Short mmCIF file of C-alpha atoms in Angstrom, two decimals:
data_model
loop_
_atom_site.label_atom_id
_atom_site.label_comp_id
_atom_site.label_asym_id
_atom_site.label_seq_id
_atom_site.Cartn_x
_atom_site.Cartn_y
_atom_site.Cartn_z
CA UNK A 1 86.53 91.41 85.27
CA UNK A 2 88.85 93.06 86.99
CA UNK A 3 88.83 96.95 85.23
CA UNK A 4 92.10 98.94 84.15
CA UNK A 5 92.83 102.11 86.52
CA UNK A 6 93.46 105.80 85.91
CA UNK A 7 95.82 107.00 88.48
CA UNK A 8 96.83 110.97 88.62
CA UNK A 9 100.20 111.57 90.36
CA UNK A 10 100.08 114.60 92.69
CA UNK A 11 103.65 116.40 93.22
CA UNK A 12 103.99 117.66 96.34
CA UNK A 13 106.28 120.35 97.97
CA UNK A 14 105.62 121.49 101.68
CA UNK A 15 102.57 120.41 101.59
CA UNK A 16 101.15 122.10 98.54
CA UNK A 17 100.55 120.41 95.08
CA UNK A 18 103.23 122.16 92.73
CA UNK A 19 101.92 121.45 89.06
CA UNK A 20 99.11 124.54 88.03
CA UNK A 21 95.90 124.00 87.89
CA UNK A 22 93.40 125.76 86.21
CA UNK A 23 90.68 123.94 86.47
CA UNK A 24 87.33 126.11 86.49
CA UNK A 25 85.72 127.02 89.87
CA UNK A 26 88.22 125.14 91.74
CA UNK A 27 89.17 127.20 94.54
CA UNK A 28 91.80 125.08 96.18
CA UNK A 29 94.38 124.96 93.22
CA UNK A 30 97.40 124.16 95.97
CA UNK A 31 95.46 121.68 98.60
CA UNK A 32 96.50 118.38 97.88
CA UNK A 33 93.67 116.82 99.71
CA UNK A 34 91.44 118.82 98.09
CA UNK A 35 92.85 117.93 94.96
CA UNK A 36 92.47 114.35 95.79
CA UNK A 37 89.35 114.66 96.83
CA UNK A 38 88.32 116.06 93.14
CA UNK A 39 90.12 113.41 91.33
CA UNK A 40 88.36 110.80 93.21
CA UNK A 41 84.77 112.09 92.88
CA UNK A 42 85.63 112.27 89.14
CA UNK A 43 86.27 108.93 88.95
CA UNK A 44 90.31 108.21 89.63
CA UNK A 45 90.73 104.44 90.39
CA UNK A 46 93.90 105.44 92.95
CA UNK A 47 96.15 108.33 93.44
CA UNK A 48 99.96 108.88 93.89
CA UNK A 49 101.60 111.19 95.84
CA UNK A 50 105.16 111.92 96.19
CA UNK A 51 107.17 114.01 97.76
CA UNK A 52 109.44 116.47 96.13
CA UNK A 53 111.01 118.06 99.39
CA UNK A 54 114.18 117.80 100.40
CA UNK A 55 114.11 119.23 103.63
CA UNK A 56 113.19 117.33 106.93
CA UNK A 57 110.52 119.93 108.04
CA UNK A 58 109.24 119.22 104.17
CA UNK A 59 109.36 115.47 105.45
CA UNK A 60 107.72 115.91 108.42
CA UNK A 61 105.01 118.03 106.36
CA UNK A 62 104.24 115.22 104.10
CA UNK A 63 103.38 112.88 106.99
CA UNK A 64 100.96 115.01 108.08
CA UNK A 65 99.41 115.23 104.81
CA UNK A 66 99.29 111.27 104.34
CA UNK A 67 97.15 111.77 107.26
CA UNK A 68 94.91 114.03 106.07
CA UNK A 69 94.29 112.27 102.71
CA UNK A 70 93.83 108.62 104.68
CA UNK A 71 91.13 110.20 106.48
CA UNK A 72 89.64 111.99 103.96
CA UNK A 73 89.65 110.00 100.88
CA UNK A 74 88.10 106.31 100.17
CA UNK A 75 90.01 105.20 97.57
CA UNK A 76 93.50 103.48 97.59
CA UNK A 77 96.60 106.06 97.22
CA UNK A 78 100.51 105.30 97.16
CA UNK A 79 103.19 107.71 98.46
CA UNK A 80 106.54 108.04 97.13
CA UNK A 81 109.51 110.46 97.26
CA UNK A 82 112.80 110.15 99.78
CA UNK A 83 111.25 106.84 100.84
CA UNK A 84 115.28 105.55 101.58
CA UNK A 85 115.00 103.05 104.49
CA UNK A 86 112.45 100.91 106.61
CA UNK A 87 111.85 104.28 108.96
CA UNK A 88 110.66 106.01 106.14
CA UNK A 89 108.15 103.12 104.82
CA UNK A 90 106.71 102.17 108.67
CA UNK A 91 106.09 106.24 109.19
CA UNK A 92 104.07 106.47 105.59
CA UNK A 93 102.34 103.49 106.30
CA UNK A 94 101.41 104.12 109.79
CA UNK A 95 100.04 107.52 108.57
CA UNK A 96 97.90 105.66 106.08
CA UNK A 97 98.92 104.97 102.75
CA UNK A 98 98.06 101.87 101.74
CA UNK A 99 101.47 101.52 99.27
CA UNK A 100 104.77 103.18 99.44
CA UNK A 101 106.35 103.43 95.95
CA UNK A 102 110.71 103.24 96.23
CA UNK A 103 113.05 103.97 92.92
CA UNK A 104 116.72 105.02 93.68
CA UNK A 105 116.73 103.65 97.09
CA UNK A 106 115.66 100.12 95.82
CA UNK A 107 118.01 100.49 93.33
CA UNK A 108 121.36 101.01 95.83
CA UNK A 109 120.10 98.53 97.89
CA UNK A 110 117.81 96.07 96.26
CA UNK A 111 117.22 93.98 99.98
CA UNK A 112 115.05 97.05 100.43
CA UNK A 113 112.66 95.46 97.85
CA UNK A 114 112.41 92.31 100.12
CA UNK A 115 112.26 94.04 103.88
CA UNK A 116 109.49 96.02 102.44
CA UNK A 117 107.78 92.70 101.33
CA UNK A 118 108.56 90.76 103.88
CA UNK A 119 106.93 93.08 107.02
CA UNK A 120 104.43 94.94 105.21
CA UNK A 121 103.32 91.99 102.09
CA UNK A 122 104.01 92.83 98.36
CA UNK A 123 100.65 94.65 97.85
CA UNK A 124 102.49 97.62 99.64
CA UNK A 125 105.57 97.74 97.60
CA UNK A 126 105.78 99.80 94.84
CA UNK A 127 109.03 99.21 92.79
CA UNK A 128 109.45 102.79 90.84
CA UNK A 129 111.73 102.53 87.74
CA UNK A 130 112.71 106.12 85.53
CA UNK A 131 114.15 104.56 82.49
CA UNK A 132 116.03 105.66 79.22
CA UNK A 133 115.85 104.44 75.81
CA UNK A 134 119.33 105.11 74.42
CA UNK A 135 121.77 103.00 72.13
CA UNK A 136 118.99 100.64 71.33
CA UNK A 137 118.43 99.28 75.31
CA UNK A 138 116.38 100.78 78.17
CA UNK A 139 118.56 102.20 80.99
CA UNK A 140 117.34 102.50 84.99
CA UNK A 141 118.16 106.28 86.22
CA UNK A 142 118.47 107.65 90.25
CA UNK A 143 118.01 110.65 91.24
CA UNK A 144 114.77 111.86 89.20
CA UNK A 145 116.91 110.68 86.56
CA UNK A 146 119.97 112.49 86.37
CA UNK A 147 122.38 109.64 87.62
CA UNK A 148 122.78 106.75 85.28
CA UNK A 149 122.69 103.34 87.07
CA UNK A 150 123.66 101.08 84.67
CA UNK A 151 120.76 98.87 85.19
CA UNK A 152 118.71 97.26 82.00
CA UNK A 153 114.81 98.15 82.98
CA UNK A 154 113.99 94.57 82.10
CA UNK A 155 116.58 93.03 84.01
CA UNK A 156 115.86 95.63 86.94
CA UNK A 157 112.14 95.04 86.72
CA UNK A 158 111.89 91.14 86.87
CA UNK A 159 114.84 91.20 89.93
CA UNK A 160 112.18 93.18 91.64
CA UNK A 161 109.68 91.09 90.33
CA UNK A 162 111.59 88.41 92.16
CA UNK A 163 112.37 89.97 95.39
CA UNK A 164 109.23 90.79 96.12
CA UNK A 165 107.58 93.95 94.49
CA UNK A 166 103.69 94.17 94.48
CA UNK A 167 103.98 96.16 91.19
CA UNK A 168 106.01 97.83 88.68
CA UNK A 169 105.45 101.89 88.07
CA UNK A 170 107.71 102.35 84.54
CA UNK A 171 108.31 105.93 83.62
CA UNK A 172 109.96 106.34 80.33
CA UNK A 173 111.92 109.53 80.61
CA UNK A 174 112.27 109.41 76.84
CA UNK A 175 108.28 109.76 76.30
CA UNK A 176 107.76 112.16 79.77
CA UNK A 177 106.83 115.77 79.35
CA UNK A 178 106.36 115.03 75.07
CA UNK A 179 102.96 114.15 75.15
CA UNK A 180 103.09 112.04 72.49
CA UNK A 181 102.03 108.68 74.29
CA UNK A 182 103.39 106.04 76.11
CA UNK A 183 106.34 103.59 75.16
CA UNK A 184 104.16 101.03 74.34
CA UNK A 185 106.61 98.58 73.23
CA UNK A 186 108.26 98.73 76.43
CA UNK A 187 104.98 98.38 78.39
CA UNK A 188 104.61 95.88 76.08
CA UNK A 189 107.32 93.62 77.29
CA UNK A 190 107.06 94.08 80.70
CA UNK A 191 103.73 93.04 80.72
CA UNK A 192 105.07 89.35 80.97
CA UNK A 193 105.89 89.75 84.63
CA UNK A 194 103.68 87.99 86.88
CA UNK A 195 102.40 91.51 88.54
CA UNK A 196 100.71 94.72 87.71
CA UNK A 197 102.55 97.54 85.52
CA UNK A 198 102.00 101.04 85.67
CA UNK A 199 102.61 102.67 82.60
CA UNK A 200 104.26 106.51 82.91
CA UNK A 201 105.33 109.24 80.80
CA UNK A 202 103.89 110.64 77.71
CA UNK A 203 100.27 110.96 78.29
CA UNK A 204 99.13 114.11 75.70
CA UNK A 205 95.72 112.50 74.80
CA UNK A 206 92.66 110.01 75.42
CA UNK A 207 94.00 107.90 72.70
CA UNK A 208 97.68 107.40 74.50
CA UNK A 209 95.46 105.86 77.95
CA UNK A 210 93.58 103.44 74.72
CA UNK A 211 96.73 102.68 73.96
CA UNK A 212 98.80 101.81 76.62
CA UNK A 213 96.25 99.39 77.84
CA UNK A 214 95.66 97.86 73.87
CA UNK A 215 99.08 97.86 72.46
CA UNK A 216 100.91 98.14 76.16
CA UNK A 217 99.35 95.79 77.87
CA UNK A 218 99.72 98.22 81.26
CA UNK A 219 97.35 97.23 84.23
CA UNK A 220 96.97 100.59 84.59
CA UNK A 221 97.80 104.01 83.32
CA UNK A 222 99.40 106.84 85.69
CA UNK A 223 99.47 110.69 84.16
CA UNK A 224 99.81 114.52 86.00
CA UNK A 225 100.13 117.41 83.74
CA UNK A 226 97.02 116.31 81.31
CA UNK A 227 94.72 115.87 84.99
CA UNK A 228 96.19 118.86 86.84
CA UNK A 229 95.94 121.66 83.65
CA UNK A 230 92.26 120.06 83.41
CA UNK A 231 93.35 118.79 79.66
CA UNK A 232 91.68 115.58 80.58
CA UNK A 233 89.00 114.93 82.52
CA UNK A 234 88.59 111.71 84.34
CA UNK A 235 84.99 110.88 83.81
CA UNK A 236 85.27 111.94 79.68
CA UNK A 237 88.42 109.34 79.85
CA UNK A 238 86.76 106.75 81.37
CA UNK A 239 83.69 107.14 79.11
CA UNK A 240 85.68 107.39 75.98
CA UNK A 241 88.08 103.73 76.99
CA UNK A 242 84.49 101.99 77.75
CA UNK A 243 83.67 103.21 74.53
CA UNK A 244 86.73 101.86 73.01
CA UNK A 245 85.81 98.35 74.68
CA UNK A 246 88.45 98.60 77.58
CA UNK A 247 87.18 97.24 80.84
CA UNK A 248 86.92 100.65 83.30
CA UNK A 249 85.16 101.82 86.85
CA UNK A 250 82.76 104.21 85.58
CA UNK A 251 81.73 106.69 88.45
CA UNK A 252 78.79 105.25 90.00
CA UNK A 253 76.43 106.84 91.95
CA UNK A 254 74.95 105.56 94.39
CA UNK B 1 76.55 102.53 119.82
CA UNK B 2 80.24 100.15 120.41
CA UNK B 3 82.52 99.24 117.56
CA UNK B 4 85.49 97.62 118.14
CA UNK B 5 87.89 96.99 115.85
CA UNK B 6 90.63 94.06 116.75
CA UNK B 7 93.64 95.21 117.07
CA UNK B 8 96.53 92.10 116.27
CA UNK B 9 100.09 92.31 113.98
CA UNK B 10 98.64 93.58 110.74
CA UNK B 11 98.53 96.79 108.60
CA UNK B 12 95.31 98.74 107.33
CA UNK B 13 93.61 99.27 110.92
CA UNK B 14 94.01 102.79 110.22
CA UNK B 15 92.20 102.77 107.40
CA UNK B 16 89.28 101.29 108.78
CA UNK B 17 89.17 103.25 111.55
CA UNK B 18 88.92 106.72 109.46
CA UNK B 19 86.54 105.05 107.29
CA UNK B 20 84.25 103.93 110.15
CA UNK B 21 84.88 107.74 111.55
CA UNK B 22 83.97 109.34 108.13
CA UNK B 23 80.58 107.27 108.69
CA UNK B 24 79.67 108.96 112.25
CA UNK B 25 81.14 106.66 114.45
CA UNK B 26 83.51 105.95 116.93
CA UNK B 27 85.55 102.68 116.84
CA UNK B 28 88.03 101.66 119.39
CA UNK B 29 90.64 99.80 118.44
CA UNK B 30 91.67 96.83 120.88
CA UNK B 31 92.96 93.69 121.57
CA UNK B 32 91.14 93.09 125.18
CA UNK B 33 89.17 90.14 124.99
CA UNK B 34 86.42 91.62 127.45
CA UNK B 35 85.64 94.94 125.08
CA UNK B 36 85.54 92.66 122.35
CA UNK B 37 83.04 90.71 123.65
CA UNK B 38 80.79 94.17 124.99
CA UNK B 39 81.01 95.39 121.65
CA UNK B 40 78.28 95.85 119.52
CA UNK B 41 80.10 95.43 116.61
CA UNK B 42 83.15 93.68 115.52
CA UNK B 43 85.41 94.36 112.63
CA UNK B 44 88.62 92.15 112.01
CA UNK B 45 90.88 93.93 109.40
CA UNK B 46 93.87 93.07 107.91
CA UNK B 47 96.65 92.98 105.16
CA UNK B 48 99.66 90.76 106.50
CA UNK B 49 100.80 87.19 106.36
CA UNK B 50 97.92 84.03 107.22
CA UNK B 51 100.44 82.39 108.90
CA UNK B 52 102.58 84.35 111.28
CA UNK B 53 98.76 86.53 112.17
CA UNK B 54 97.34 82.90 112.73
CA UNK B 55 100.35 82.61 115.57
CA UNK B 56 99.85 86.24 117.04
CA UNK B 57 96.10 85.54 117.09
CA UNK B 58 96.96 81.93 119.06
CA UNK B 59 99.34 83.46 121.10
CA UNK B 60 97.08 86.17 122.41
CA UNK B 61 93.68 83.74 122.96
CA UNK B 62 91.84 86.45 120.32
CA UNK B 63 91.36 82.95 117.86
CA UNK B 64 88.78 81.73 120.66
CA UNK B 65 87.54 85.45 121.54
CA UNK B 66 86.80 85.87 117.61
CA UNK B 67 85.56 82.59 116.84
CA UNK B 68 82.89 82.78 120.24
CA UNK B 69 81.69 86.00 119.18
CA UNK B 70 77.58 86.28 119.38
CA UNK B 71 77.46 90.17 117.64
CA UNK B 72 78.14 90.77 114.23
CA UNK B 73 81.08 90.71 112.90
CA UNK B 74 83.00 92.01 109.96
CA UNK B 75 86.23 90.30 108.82
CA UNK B 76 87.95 92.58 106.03
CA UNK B 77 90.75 90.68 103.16
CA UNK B 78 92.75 88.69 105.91
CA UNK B 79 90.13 88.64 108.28
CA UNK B 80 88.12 87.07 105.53
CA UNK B 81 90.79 84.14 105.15
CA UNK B 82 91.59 83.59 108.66
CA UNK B 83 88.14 83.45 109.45
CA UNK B 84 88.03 80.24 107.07
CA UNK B 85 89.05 76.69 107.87
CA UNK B 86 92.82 76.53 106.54
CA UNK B 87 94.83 78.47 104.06
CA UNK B 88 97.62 77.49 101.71
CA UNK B 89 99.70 80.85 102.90
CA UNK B 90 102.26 79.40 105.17
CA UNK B 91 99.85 75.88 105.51
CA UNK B 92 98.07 76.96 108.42
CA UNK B 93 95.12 76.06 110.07
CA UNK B 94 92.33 79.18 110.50
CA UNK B 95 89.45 79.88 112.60
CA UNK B 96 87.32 77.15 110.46
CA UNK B 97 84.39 79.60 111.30
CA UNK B 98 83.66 79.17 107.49
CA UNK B 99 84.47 75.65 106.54
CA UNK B 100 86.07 76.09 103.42
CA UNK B 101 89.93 76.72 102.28
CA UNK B 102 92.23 79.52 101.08
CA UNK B 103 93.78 78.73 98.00
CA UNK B 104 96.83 80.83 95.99
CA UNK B 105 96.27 82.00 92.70
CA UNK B 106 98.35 80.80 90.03
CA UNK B 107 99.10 83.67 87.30
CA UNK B 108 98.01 83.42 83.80
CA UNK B 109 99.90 85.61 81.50
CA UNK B 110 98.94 89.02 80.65
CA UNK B 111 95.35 89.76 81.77
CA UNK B 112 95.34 87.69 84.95
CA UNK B 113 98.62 89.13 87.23
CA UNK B 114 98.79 88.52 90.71
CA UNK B 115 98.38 89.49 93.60
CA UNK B 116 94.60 90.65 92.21
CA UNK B 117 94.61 94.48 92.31
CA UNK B 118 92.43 96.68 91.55
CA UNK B 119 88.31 97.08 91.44
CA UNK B 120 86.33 94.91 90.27
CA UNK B 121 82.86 93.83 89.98
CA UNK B 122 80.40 92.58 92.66
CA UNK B 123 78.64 89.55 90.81
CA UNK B 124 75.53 87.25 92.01
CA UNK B 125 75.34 89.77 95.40
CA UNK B 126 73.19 88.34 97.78
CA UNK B 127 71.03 90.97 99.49
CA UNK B 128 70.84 90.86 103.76
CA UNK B 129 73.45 90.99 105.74
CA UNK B 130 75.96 93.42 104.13
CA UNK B 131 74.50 94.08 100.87
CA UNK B 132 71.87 95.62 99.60
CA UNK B 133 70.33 95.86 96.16
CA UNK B 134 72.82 98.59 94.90
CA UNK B 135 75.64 96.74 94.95
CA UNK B 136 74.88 94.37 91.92
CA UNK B 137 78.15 94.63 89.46
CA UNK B 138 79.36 97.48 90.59
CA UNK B 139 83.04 97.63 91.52
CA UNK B 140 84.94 97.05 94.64
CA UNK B 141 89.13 97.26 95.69
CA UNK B 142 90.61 94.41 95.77
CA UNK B 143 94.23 94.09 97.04
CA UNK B 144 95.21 89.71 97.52
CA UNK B 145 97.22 86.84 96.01
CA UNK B 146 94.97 83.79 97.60
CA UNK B 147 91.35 83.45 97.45
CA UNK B 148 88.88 81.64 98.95
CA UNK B 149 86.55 79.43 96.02
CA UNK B 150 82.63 79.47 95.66
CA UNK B 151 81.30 77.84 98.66
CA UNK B 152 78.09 77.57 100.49
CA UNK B 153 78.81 80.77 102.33
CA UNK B 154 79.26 82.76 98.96
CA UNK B 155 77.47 85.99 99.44
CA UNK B 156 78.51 87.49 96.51
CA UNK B 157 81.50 86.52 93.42
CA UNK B 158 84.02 87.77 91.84
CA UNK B 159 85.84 87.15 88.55
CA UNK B 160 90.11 87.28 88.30
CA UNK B 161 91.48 84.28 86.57
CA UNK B 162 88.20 82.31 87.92
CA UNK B 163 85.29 82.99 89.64
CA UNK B 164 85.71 83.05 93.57
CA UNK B 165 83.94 84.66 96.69
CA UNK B 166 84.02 88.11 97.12
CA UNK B 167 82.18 88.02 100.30
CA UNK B 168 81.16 85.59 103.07
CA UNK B 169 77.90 85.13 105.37
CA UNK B 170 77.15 82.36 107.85
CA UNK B 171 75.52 83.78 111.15
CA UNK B 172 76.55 86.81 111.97
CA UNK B 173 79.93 86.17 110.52
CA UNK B 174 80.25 88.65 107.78
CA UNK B 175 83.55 88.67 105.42
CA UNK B 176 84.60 90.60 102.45
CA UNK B 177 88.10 89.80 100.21
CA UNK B 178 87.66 93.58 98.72
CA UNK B 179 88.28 96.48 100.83
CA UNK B 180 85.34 98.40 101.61
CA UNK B 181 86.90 101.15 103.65
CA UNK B 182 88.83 101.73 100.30
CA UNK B 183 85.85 101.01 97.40
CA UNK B 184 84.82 104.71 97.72
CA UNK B 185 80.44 105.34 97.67
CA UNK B 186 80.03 101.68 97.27
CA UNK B 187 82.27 100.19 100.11
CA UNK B 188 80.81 103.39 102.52
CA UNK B 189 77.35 101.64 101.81
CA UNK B 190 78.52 98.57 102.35
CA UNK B 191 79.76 99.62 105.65
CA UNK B 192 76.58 101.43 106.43
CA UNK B 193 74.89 98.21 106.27
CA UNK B 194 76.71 96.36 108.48
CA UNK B 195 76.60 99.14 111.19
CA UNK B 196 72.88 98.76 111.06
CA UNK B 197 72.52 95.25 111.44
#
């Protein structure tokens, strides 16, 4: 049966992780491989990382560190960040990602959604959607969320459905940075598209991951601050969902 | 030691290559039929499209280079479903060195999306070849939207919306659907094996 996944998102500025960490004994607070590296011995079914530079050096920093995490790590990770045109998607994938997540770009120009599909395969596109709850409807952002697009999440999310998308990654920006769980009746109705959703924003305990898999119906559940501050650990997660009868890779060793 | 990894119109070479690397050794990655054939070992990767690979393949003679080979050989996701006898992805006829069909998935509601992503569970692994006896239900990556059904060359199943084969063995023709270079300790063992065979 196929299990749900735990993916940690790793920000990323010039190369460094930016979120703290404080986890003990771990030397390499910044490295982002290293970092990676740690969340995948714990247990972490995939990892994201995006980009938060702006700069082209920044860019050109980035690529490098796809790189360096396809060669290092053996599990499957998806970049994101100022992924705007076909360039952008061929360079991450040809550094190694193995999926390239796209929000506001996808959103200007949806055909993005279906040149993505069409020379890479859906598997490797990521359709990214920040979304509102306000006035009683869920509303698509740009930017990081500071320009309104007028888009219904819903409406958004089964067009990219339709043009191609391999999966949907929903962050609610009214649950993100509370801590107080997922919107689970969101997740909820999303989960009648055809393919995988990635629930975002709001992760504060073990319970919310129970939850957006029970009551959200999310393939799988994405988080930062609760990995990165060492709130959470992986393998305690993953224990503690088994435990609550929810299908999960334990770490195996071999 | 030789490994050569075929090099044709598809993604996720790469990241077979560094996991081969991360093993010890030293793949090259070609399309030249004659280092093909030298090699010791063969791996044929892929993530694309059956049909418009299927034409590449054609166009470049690798179909008979693959199909002729006497090493062992490791077809990866794609290369698992090309190496069969015809898939329903763009109706095209395969390699047929596994005489048995691709099929497409059809989605059922909420716990059965597709394409099929994520890890999941080796079941009813048969040991030789590939596998060993540590890889009995343990979990596997697992990135497709058609499958190939239980068949005489099922070396070990899989369960997403119905059982199918996770993995493939006639000769030395070995397959996988999942992604070993991306299944972490378990797919690194996997690939361990088929270096030493």
């Amino acid at each position: 049966m196929l299990a749900k996944r735990i993916i940690p998102c790793l920000d990323v500025k010039d190369g460094m992780t930016v979120k703290g960490v404080n986890f003990v004994n771990f030397r390499d607070a910044g490295d982002a491989v290293e970092l990676g590296a740690r969340y995948s011995r714990e247990g972490a079914d995939e990892l994201v990382y995006l980009d938060i530079t702006a700069s082209h050096e920044g860019r050109k920093t980035f690529t490098q560190l796809v790189k360096n995490v396809a060669a290092r790590l053996s599990i499957p990770f998806t970049v994101g960040g100022g992924i705007n045109e076909m360039r952008d998607v061929d360079r991450l994938l040809s550094a190694g990602a193995d999926k390239v997540s796209v929000n506001s770009a996808a959103l200007r120009n949806p055909a993005l959604i279906e040149e993505i599909a069409a020379n890479f395969g859906s598997q490797v596109c990521v359709v990214a959607i920040d979304a509102n709850y306000e006035d009683g409807r869920w509303m698509c952002y740009l930017n990081g969320g500071r320009i309104p697009s007028g888009r219904d999440l819903f409406r958004w999310a089964a067009e990219a459905q339709e043009r191609g998308a391999g999966e949907i990654l929903f962050t609610s920006m009214t649950h993100d940075g509370v801590k107080d769980g997922y919107a689970l009746e969101a997740l909820s109705e999303l989960s009648g598209l055809r393919i995988p959703v990635i629930a975002s924003g709001g992760a504060g305990r073990k319970e919310h991951f129970r939850d957006a898999f029970l009551h959200g119906k999310a393939d799988a559940a994405l988080a930062a601050s609760v990995f990165h501050f060492g709130e959470i650990g992986i393998g305690e997660l993953k224990a503690f969902l088994a435990g609550e009868g929810i299908n999960v890779r334990q770490q195996q060793v071999i | 030691m030789k490994i050569a990894i075929v090099k044709y119109n598809a993604g996720n070479i790469y990241s077979v290559d560094y996991a081969l690397k991360r093993l010890g050794a030293e793949p090259v990655i070609t399309a030249d039929a004659d280092v093909l054939q030298r090699a010791d070992k063969v791996i044929f990767p892929g993530v694309g499209e059956a049909h418009t690979t299927m034409a590449h393949l054609r166009e470049h003679g690798l179909d008979v280079v693959i199909r002729n080979l006497r090493q062992p050989v490791l077809g990866i996701c794609l290369g698992m479903q090309l190496m069969c006898r015809f898939s329903e992805e763009g109706s095209v006829d395969c390699l047929n060195i596994f005489d048995t069909d691709v099929k497409r998935f059809i989605p059922q509601g909420d716990d059965y999306k597709v394409p099929h992503m994520g890890w999941n569970t080796l079941d009813n692994v048969k040991e030789g070849g590939i596998f060993d006896s540590r890889q009995e239900s343990r979990y596997v990556y697992f990135v497709h939207s058609y499958y190939v059904p239980l068949n005489a060359y099922t070396s070990a199943a899989t369960d997403h919306i119905l059982p199918f084969s996770a993995a493939l063995q006639k000769d030395n023709f070995h397959a996988t659907q999942f992604h070993p270079e991306k299944s972490g300790p378990v797919g690194e063992a996997i690939l361990s094996n088929f270096l030493r065979l």
